[in-house]
Amino acid sequence: MAQLATIAPYTAYKPRPFTRDQRGKTTILYGGLTWKHERLMQGALHNLKYNAEPLPNIARDDLDAGKELIDTGACCPTIFTTGSLVNFLKKEVAAHGKDQVNDKFIYLTAGACGPCRFGQYHESYSMALDGLGLRDFRLFLLAQDELDQGPANGGGLEINMPMSLGLIWSILCGDLLVDLEYMTRPYEVNPGQTDAVLKDSVEYMYEVFLHRPDRGKKYGTLAWHLMSNYFTKALREVRKKWDAIEVDHLRVKAKVKVTGEFWLQTHEGDGNYNIKRWLEQEQSEVVPPPVAVWLHYLLHPEIRKLEHRNSKSKHPQMQQMALQALEKIYRGTYNRFRKALANLPNELPDQVELKQLAEPFYHFELRGGEGHMLIGKALHAYHHKKAHMICELSPYSCMPNTMSIGSMANVLGKYPDLLYAPIEVKGDAEVHALSRCQMILTEAKKRAQAEFEDVMKKTGLTVDAIRKYEARHPEVKRATYKVPHLGYAGMAANYITHLARCGVGNA
Amino acid sequence: MRFPTLPTWFAKKLSVASPVKVKDRSQLRVGIPKVLNIWTTAQFWVGFLKALGVSSENIIFSSDTSEEQGREFGKGRGTVDCCYPVKCISGHYGELIFGQKKKINVLFSPMIHTLPSLLHGHVVDTITCTRVMAGPESIKAGFMKERDIFTENGIVYASPFVSLGDRHMVVQQMHDSLKDVFDLDLEETNLAVQAGFEALDAFTAKARQQSRDILNWCAQNQKPCILVLARPYHMDTGIGHEIEAELQAHGFPILWLQYLPGDGDLMNWLFEEDMRSGRIKSPFDISDVWTSSYSSNTNEIMWGAKFASRCPWITCVIRLSSYECGMDQPTYTPTQKIVEASRTLFFKFGDLDSTKPAGSIKIRVETVVHYMAKYSQEIMRSKLARLSPQCPLGPLQAPASSLPESEVPAGLHADNPPAVSAAS
Ligand code: SF4
Ligand code: SF4
């Protein structure tokens, strides 16, 4: 056959291999969570002898850098994360040249099955790489639902049990520290002490992950992670550090549960107008969203049945049972870690309950973003009085979030007293977003105050009597003192009720 | 909270119908909003309902989208700002609830999770866009937030969650969600689902054959045609704004990517070189251009772009995209590059919204027509030169150049495309 004329067809980005022998001189870049999570993940990666570096925290100018290089109309998490990588690479190229950057770094990012752009993030990244003239730069995806993906693309990166478990465990520990942070800082007596102890705890846990013992590559390491007291012991040490923080739980704060799109709700920085810090400055206590809830959602066998619809497994029932066991172990592990921290961090919500709560409003099998969980979480907080208000962070033009926000209209019709602030985040309209939040927050604060006054009246306690009790029982002023949840959203109301039950009024 | 079923309707029927015809559904009126992926799956729903005994005249589709429809029936029902193909659904719901002379009994608005696709098995998945899937929940909220408008109007709201792309799932899904609505047993659900798929498959096969006939005609007459690269609902005159009809009025046959022929002979001819070089494993493999192949319509848009870049008679692609479409956003550059790699003309009509931008469409259409008239013959020639002479559409004559040699853009002979794309 005669040779036909050919063209150079468009070809999707495919990374060059990253080989085993390049590991020593290559740095893995990653990002997308909080600095606490990222530092612990770094410990887990260093432990496996990878060079690893989180990208600098997202800044406002990452938005412009991202916008410049990808097609218009992207959601802000896509733009921010692309921009962050772009700005990092630009700096490195300026300092060391393209070839060195291509060889020195790889970028590891989470991949997802994607009915939304989350599954297509890397398309934007690769477009940005094209724009930078860095098509030889290597970008790899880490599937979120497989613990052992084997050596990928040349063997330099082995996504095996030790790596996956290290990363998941570091995320869980990161979540627990974040929970401690947010429940303590609004009440700290000595300003800055929480942040200092937090930093110290993160560094301590980094070392813990760095020195994690090697227990093989398969089931030995799985068994060790599940059974060893290595991490619980370390977390008990962390608790001791937090003992030193003195808190004043009589401060009346509106409790604000932050929910929303995964990246946006987790992020702390310019990407979401630093809204968590802003809320704290506005006299509230933030209930931060743990990454662990997302992972729980991903592995819950009942919720995620659909993912196995085309499973070729010869033993589907066995597979289902294994998943059920895995889910129990996962929750059990989280609870074990919580216990080491005096059960202070919040429990993971029951996924089946979230599903049931959301059911009349949003089908649980609707995929994309947080799916039905946004509605489930809002109703969970409402029914269980876990927060005075919900602040839902929604990226402008996010596909799944717009749909669940739309469905929330139905929820609010049924529960008109649910305080709900959907905040659209574009990245560059801070004043507008925060003032919207402020409107609902004002009402939440009123509720917190009313709750406080109501409890004072009911218990007949006075501030003076409480202060005297605190002076005699300094342990109640420790950040690690567990104030039980006694039916109020606010910390102060629960604290007073608890003290009354302890007999403060009779003292 | 569960939606009310049809006990009242069936109770009424039972008292008047003969005892043997317990499930006579011939008088039941079912309204279907003609939105989103209903555009490529309508035959399934009609086939399904007809097999259950609902008569054809009682299956009512809402009209094409229009601003008037939104104003008259959807006003105040929107719950969130998003892309127009979803936002406009309130008007469709409203029209079915308030705009029928004879009231409907059931408002049937499926949540379609996966889609049947020619690419099934060659891509990671065939999921729909999140908004397509969840749109009904969000729109429903607008009719329930203050009062339950469905119940007030004696309408049962039925919104099955269905994985049409995974046929083995469908019977159970339909039965679970519709058993109370239509008083269904599993066996009749099974038969109705089968009937639905038969109707859909027959229609799709016919539509694909018609596309092949068009290509056949183009090949025999060496005439160009245009491929529309868009989502199914851009066929809606209120969403796609009939841009392709304006081009058709200039004498260019129009193909929609959803109904491109996928016959083996044609596919192997078009993708012969790609398979020979190992670039792809099958003509339906798109991993060479798009690795995150989860989304059905996105996958097909990518495949359509590849088809167009290889098929000689498709000398122009028009890309339609709605304002704020998150699924299209990452595909703009890749599709354009895929198409233009073979110098095929590419025109993007982006940011389509509720109002038809008639003036700018007119100008753009004139531009398309101009470029097509000027370059089509050369594009056909250069694309044919890259394919084997054994064309399955019959023996061909090389198209004569309509341009003097000096005016033929260099790109049509060499590897650099001429800058004739007009993406907006
Ligand atoms: S969930 Fe929304 S914001 Fe996040 S990637 Fe998907 S579309 Fe973007
Ligand atoms: S594909 Fe685009 S236009 Fe269609 S529903 Fe999704 S976001 Fe809207």
mmCIF file with all atom_site columns, C-alpha atoms in Angstrom, chain A residues 327-452:
data_model
loop_
_atom_site.group_PDB
_atom_site.id
_atom_site.type_symbol
_atom_site.label_atom_id
_atom_site.label_alt_id
_atom_site.label_comp_id
_atom_site.label_asym_id
_atom_site.label_entity_id
_atom_site.label_seq_id
_atom_site.pdbx_PDB_ins_code
_atom_site.Cartn_x
_atom_site.Cartn_y
_atom_site.Cartn_z
_atom_site.occupancy
_atom_site.B_iso_or_equiv
_atom_site.pdbx_formal_charge
_atom_site.auth_seq_id
_atom_site.auth_comp_id
_atom_site.auth_asym_id
_atom_site.auth_atom_id
_atom_site.pdbx_PDB_model_num
ATOM 1   C CA . GLU A 1 327 ? -15.744 0.753  56.609 1.00 0.00 ? 327 GLU A CA 1
ATOM 2   C CA . LYS A 1 328 ? -16.039 -0.430 60.189 1.00 0.00 ? 328 LYS A CA 1
ATOM 3   C CA . ILE A 1 329 ? -12.283 -0.568 60.584 1.00 0.00 ? 329 ILE A CA 1
ATOM 4   C CA . TYR A 1 330 ? -11.971 2.913  59.149 1.00 0.00 ? 330 TYR A CA 1
ATOM 5   C CA . ARG A 1 331 ? -14.438 4.385  61.587 1.00 0.00 ? 331 ARG A CA 1
ATOM 6   C CA . GLY A 1 332 ? -12.906 2.354  64.394 1.00 0.00 ? 332 GLY A CA 1
ATOM 7   C CA . THR A 1 333 ? -9.462  3.727  63.611 1.00 0.00 ? 333 THR A CA 1
ATOM 8   C CA . TYR A 1 334 ? -10.721 7.283  63.595 1.00 0.00 ? 334 TYR A CA 1
ATOM 9   C CA . ASN A 1 335 ? -12.417 6.709  66.928 1.00 0.00 ? 335 ASN A CA 1
ATOM 10  C CA . ARG A 1 336 ? -9.283  5.133  68.376 1.00 0.00 ? 336 ARG A CA 1
ATOM 11  C CA . PHE A 1 337 ? -7.365  8.261  67.448 1.00 0.00 ? 337 PHE A CA 1
ATOM 12  C CA . ARG A 1 338 ? -10.093 10.467 68.867 1.00 0.00 ? 338 ARG A CA 1
ATOM 13  C CA . LYS A 1 339 ? -9.981  8.570  72.124 1.00 0.00 ? 339 LYS A CA 1
ATOM 14  C CA . ALA A 1 340 ? -6.262  9.205  72.393 1.00 0.00 ? 340 ALA A CA 1
ATOM 15  C CA . LEU A 1 341 ? -7.185  12.878 72.212 1.00 0.00 ? 341 LEU A CA 1
ATOM 16  C CA . ALA A 1 342 ? -9.762  12.582 75.016 1.00 0.00 ? 342 ALA A CA 1
ATOM 17  C CA . ASN A 1 343 ? -12.557 12.259 72.465 1.00 0.00 ? 343 ASN A CA 1
ATOM 18  C CA . LEU A 1 344 ? -12.313 15.961 71.864 1.00 0.00 ? 344 LEU A CA 1
ATOM 19  C CA . PRO A 1 345 ? -12.401 15.919 68.043 1.00 0.00 ? 345 PRO A CA 1
ATOM 20  C CA . ASN A 1 346 ? -15.824 15.445 66.516 1.00 0.00 ? 346 ASN A CA 1
ATOM 21  C CA . GLU A 1 347 ? -17.094 12.021 65.608 1.00 0.00 ? 347 GLU A CA 1
ATOM 22  C CA . LEU A 1 348 ? -17.520 11.147 61.946 1.00 0.00 ? 348 LEU A CA 1
ATOM 23  C CA . PRO A 1 349 ? -21.196 11.396 61.058 1.00 0.00 ? 349 PRO A CA 1
ATOM 24  C CA . ASP A 1 350 ? -22.962 8.179  60.213 1.00 0.00 ? 350 ASP A CA 1
ATOM 25  C CA . GLN A 1 351 ? -23.060 7.993  56.408 1.00 0.00 ? 351 GLN A CA 1
ATOM 26  C CA . VAL A 1 352 ? -26.342 6.107  56.421 1.00 0.00 ? 352 VAL A CA 1
ATOM 27  C CA . GLU A 1 353 ? -27.917 8.819  58.513 1.00 0.00 ? 353 GLU A CA 1
ATOM 28  C CA . LEU A 1 354 ? -26.606 11.513 56.170 1.00 0.00 ? 354 LEU A CA 1
ATOM 29  C CA . LYS A 1 355 ? -28.137 9.595  53.292 1.00 0.00 ? 355 LYS A CA 1
ATOM 30  C CA . GLN A 1 356 ? -31.480 9.258  55.029 1.00 0.00 ? 356 GLN A CA 1
ATOM 31  C CA . LEU A 1 357 ? -31.586 12.887 56.027 1.00 0.00 ? 357 LEU A CA 1
ATOM 32  C CA . ALA A 1 358 ? -30.854 14.002 52.478 1.00 0.00 ? 358 ALA A CA 1
ATOM 33  C CA . GLU A 1 359 ? -33.125 11.487 50.806 1.00 0.00 ? 359 GLU A CA 1
ATOM 34  C CA . PRO A 1 360 ? -36.287 13.551 50.333 1.00 0.00 ? 360 PRO A CA 1
ATOM 35  C CA . PHE A 1 361 ? -34.245 16.364 48.814 1.00 0.00 ? 361 PHE A CA 1
ATOM 36  C CA . TYR A 1 362 ? -31.271 14.865 47.009 1.00 0.00 ? 362 TYR A CA 1
ATOM 37  C CA . HIS A 1 363 ? -30.788 11.312 45.827 1.00 0.00 ? 363 HIS A CA 1
ATOM 38  C CA . PHE A 1 364 ? -27.735 9.742  47.425 1.00 0.00 ? 364 PHE A CA 1
ATOM 39  C CA . GLU A 1 365 ? -26.481 8.268  44.185 1.00 0.00 ? 365 GLU A CA 1
ATOM 40  C CA . LEU A 1 366 ? -26.196 11.616 42.472 1.00 0.00 ? 366 LEU A CA 1
ATOM 41  C CA . ARG A 1 367 ? -22.497 11.854 41.936 1.00 0.00 ? 367 ARG A CA 1
ATOM 42  C CA . GLY A 1 368 ? -20.224 14.836 41.775 1.00 0.00 ? 368 GLY A CA 1
ATOM 43  C CA . GLY A 1 369 ? -18.711 17.011 44.450 1.00 0.00 ? 369 GLY A CA 1
ATOM 44  C CA . GLU A 1 370 ? -19.999 16.191 47.894 1.00 0.00 ? 370 GLU A CA 1
ATOM 45  C CA . GLY A 1 371 ? -23.206 14.747 46.431 1.00 0.00 ? 371 GLY A CA 1
ATOM 46  C CA . HIS A 1 372 ? -26.027 14.444 48.929 1.00 0.00 ? 372 HIS A CA 1
ATOM 47  C CA . MET A 1 373 ? -23.673 15.084 51.841 1.00 0.00 ? 373 MET A CA 1
ATOM 48  C CA . LEU A 1 374 ? -24.096 18.843 51.797 1.00 0.00 ? 374 LEU A CA 1
ATOM 49  C CA . ILE A 1 375 ? -27.770 18.524 52.513 1.00 0.00 ? 375 ILE A CA 1
ATOM 50  C CA . GLY A 1 376 ? -27.184 15.601 54.868 1.00 0.00 ? 376 GLY A CA 1
ATOM 51  C CA . LYS A 1 377 ? -24.567 17.510 56.845 1.00 0.00 ? 377 LYS A CA 1
ATOM 52  C CA . ALA A 1 378 ? -26.699 20.633 57.123 1.00 0.00 ? 378 ALA A CA 1
ATOM 53  C CA . LEU A 1 379 ? -29.634 18.627 58.444 1.00 0.00 ? 379 LEU A CA 1
ATOM 54  C CA . HIS A 1 380 ? -27.391 16.571 60.700 1.00 0.00 ? 380 HIS A CA 1
ATOM 55  C CA . ALA A 1 381 ? -26.040 19.713 62.354 1.00 0.00 ? 381 ALA A CA 1
ATOM 56  C CA . TYR A 1 382 ? -29.558 21.100 62.609 1.00 0.00 ? 382 TYR A CA 1
ATOM 57  C CA . HIS A 1 383 ? -31.231 18.047 64.126 1.00 0.00 ? 383 HIS A CA 1
ATOM 58  C CA . HIS A 1 384 ? -28.380 17.217 66.476 1.00 0.00 ? 384 HIS A CA 1
ATOM 59  C CA . LYS A 1 385 ? -27.806 20.858 67.413 1.00 0.00 ? 385 LYS A CA 1
ATOM 60  C CA . LYS A 1 386 ? -24.174 20.700 66.409 1.00 0.00 ? 386 LYS A CA 1
ATOM 61  C CA . ALA A 1 387 ? -24.019 24.244 65.088 1.00 0.00 ? 387 ALA A CA 1
ATOM 62  C CA . HIS A 1 388 ? -26.008 27.454 65.035 1.00 0.00 ? 388 HIS A CA 1
ATOM 63  C CA . MET A 1 389 ? -25.485 27.936 61.335 1.00 0.00 ? 389 MET A CA 1
ATOM 64  C CA . ILE A 1 390 ? -24.144 26.354 58.201 1.00 0.00 ? 390 ILE A CA 1
ATOM 65  C CA . CYS A 1 391 ? -21.733 28.242 56.010 1.00 0.00 ? 391 CYS A CA 1
ATOM 66  C CA . GLU A 1 392 ? -21.577 26.451 52.695 1.00 0.00 ? 392 GLU A CA 1
ATOM 67  C CA . LEU A 1 393 ? -18.701 27.438 50.446 1.00 0.00 ? 393 LEU A CA 1
ATOM 68  C CA . SER A 1 394 ? -19.630 27.082 46.839 1.00 0.00 ? 394 SER A CA 1
ATOM 69  C CA . PRO A 1 395 ? -17.242 27.826 43.998 1.00 0.00 ? 395 PRO A CA 1
ATOM 70  C CA . TYR A 1 396 ? -18.666 30.043 41.324 1.00 0.00 ? 396 TYR A CA 1
ATOM 71  C CA . SER A 1 397 ? -19.853 27.840 38.442 1.00 0.00 ? 397 SER A CA 1
ATOM 72  C CA . CYS A 1 398 ? -19.375 24.620 40.387 1.00 0.00 ? 398 CYS A CA 1
ATOM 73  C CA . MET A 1 399 ? -21.715 22.061 38.868 1.00 0.00 ? 399 MET A CA 1
ATOM 74  C CA . PRO A 1 400 ? -22.614 19.790 41.785 1.00 0.00 ? 400 PRO A CA 1
ATOM 75  C CA . ASN A 1 401 ? -22.721 22.566 44.358 1.00 0.00 ? 401 ASN A CA 1
ATOM 76  C CA . THR A 1 402 ? -25.182 24.649 42.385 1.00 0.00 ? 402 THR A CA 1
ATOM 77  C CA . MET A 1 403 ? -27.510 21.666 42.290 1.00 0.00 ? 403 MET A CA 1
ATOM 78  C CA . SER A 1 404 ? -27.427 20.952 46.000 1.00 0.00 ? 404 SER A CA 1
ATOM 79  C CA . ILE A 1 405 ? -27.765 24.645 46.819 1.00 0.00 ? 405 ILE A CA 1
ATOM 80  C CA . GLY A 1 406 ? -30.834 24.676 44.568 1.00 0.00 ? 406 GLY A CA 1
ATOM 81  C CA . SER A 1 407 ? -32.245 21.697 46.420 1.00 0.00 ? 407 SER A CA 1
ATOM 82  C CA . MET A 1 408 ? -31.583 23.397 49.747 1.00 0.00 ? 408 MET A CA 1
ATOM 83  C CA . ALA A 1 409 ? -34.467 25.728 48.886 1.00 0.00 ? 409 ALA A CA 1
ATOM 84  C CA . ASN A 1 410 ? -36.710 22.733 49.474 1.00 0.00 ? 410 ASN A CA 1
ATOM 85  C CA . VAL A 1 411 ? -34.954 21.964 52.773 1.00 0.00 ? 411 VAL A CA 1
ATOM 86  C CA . LEU A 1 412 ? -35.346 25.542 53.969 1.00 0.00 ? 412 LEU A CA 1
ATOM 87  C CA . GLY A 1 413 ? -39.012 25.421 53.049 1.00 0.00 ? 413 GLY A CA 1
ATOM 88  C CA . LYS A 1 414 ? -39.407 22.520 55.470 1.00 0.00 ? 414 LYS A CA 1
ATOM 89  C CA . TYR A 1 415 ? -36.994 23.856 58.107 1.00 0.00 ? 415 TYR A CA 1
ATOM 90  C CA . PRO A 1 416 ? -37.273 27.635 57.917 1.00 0.00 ? 416 PRO A CA 1
ATOM 91  C CA . ASP A 1 417 ? -35.285 28.138 61.118 1.00 0.00 ? 417 ASP A CA 1
ATOM 92  C CA . LEU A 1 418 ? -32.206 26.396 59.745 1.00 0.00 ? 418 LEU A CA 1
ATOM 93  C CA . LEU A 1 419 ? -29.585 29.115 59.399 1.00 0.00 ? 419 LEU A CA 1
ATOM 94  C CA . TYR A 1 420 ? -27.877 28.554 56.091 1.00 0.00 ? 420 TYR A CA 1
ATOM 95  C CA . ALA A 1 421 ? -25.425 30.800 54.306 1.00 0.00 ? 421 ALA A CA 1
ATOM 96  C CA . PRO A 1 422 ? -24.423 29.589 50.857 1.00 0.00 ? 422 PRO A CA 1
ATOM 97  C CA . ILE A 1 423 ? -21.380 31.638 49.944 1.00 0.00 ? 423 ILE A CA 1
ATOM 98  C CA . GLU A 1 424 ? -20.392 31.808 46.327 1.00 0.00 ? 424 GLU A CA 1
ATOM 99  C CA . VAL A 1 425 ? -16.637 32.059 46.007 1.00 0.00 ? 425 VAL A CA 1
ATOM 100 C CA . LYS A 1 426 ? -15.146 33.531 42.860 1.00 0.00 ? 426 LYS A CA 1
ATOM 101 C CA . GLY A 1 427 ? -11.793 34.281 44.365 1.00 0.00 ? 427 GLY A CA 1
ATOM 102 C CA . ASP A 1 428 ? -11.996 38.010 43.789 1.00 0.00 ? 428 ASP A CA 1
ATOM 103 C CA . ALA A 1 429 ? -15.271 39.175 45.358 1.00 0.00 ? 429 ALA A CA 1
ATOM 104 C CA . GLU A 1 430 ? -14.406 38.981 49.020 1.00 0.00 ? 430 GLU A CA 1
ATOM 105 C CA . VAL A 1 431 ? -16.426 41.902 50.361 1.00 0.00 ? 431 VAL A CA 1
ATOM 106 C CA . HIS A 1 432 ? -19.626 40.688 48.786 1.00 0.00 ? 432 HIS A CA 1
ATOM 107 C CA . ALA A 1 433 ? -19.180 37.124 50.025 1.00 0.00 ? 433 ALA A CA 1
ATOM 108 C CA . LEU A 1 434 ? -18.278 38.049 53.572 1.00 0.00 ? 434 LEU A CA 1
ATOM 109 C CA . SER A 1 435 ? -21.103 40.528 53.926 1.00 0.00 ? 435 SER A CA 1
ATOM 110 C CA . ARG A 1 436 ? -23.552 37.832 52.829 1.00 0.00 ? 436 ARG A CA 1
ATOM 111 C CA . CYS A 1 437 ? -22.164 35.557 55.498 1.00 0.00 ? 437 CYS A CA 1
ATOM 112 C CA . GLN A 1 438 ? -22.303 38.364 58.042 1.00 0.00 ? 438 GLN A CA 1
ATOM 113 C CA . MET A 1 439 ? -26.068 38.674 57.617 1.00 0.00 ? 439 MET A CA 1
ATOM 114 C CA . ILE A 1 440 ? -26.726 35.106 58.712 1.00 0.00 ? 440 ILE A CA 1
ATOM 115 C CA . LEU A 1 441 ? -23.955 35.188 61.274 1.00 0.00 ? 441 LEU A CA 1
ATOM 116 C CA . THR A 1 442 ? -25.651 38.068 63.066 1.00 0.00 ? 442 THR A CA 1
ATOM 117 C CA . GLU A 1 443 ? -28.700 35.862 63.564 1.00 0.00 ? 443 GLU A CA 1
ATOM 118 C CA . ALA A 1 444 ? -26.525 32.931 64.657 1.00 0.00 ? 444 ALA A CA 1
ATOM 119 C CA . LYS A 1 445 ? -24.861 35.120 67.275 1.00 0.00 ? 445 LYS A CA 1
ATOM 120 C CA . LYS A 1 446 ? -28.247 36.169 68.584 1.00 0.00 ? 446 LYS A CA 1
ATOM 121 C CA . ARG A 1 447 ? -29.179 32.523 68.948 1.00 0.00 ? 447 ARG A CA 1
ATOM 122 C CA . ALA A 1 448 ? -25.967 31.728 70.781 1.00 0.00 ? 448 ALA A CA 1
ATOM 123 C CA . GLN A 1 449 ? -26.590 34.617 73.165 1.00 0.00 ? 449 GLN A CA 1
ATOM 124 C CA . ALA A 1 450 ? -30.215 33.594 73.737 1.00 0.00 ? 450 ALA A CA 1
ATOM 125 C CA . GLU A 1 451 ? -29.139 30.026 74.388 1.00 0.00 ? 451 GLU A CA 1
ATOM 126 C CA . PHE A 1 452 ? -26.582 31.262 76.923 1.00 0.00 ? 452 PHE A CA 1
#
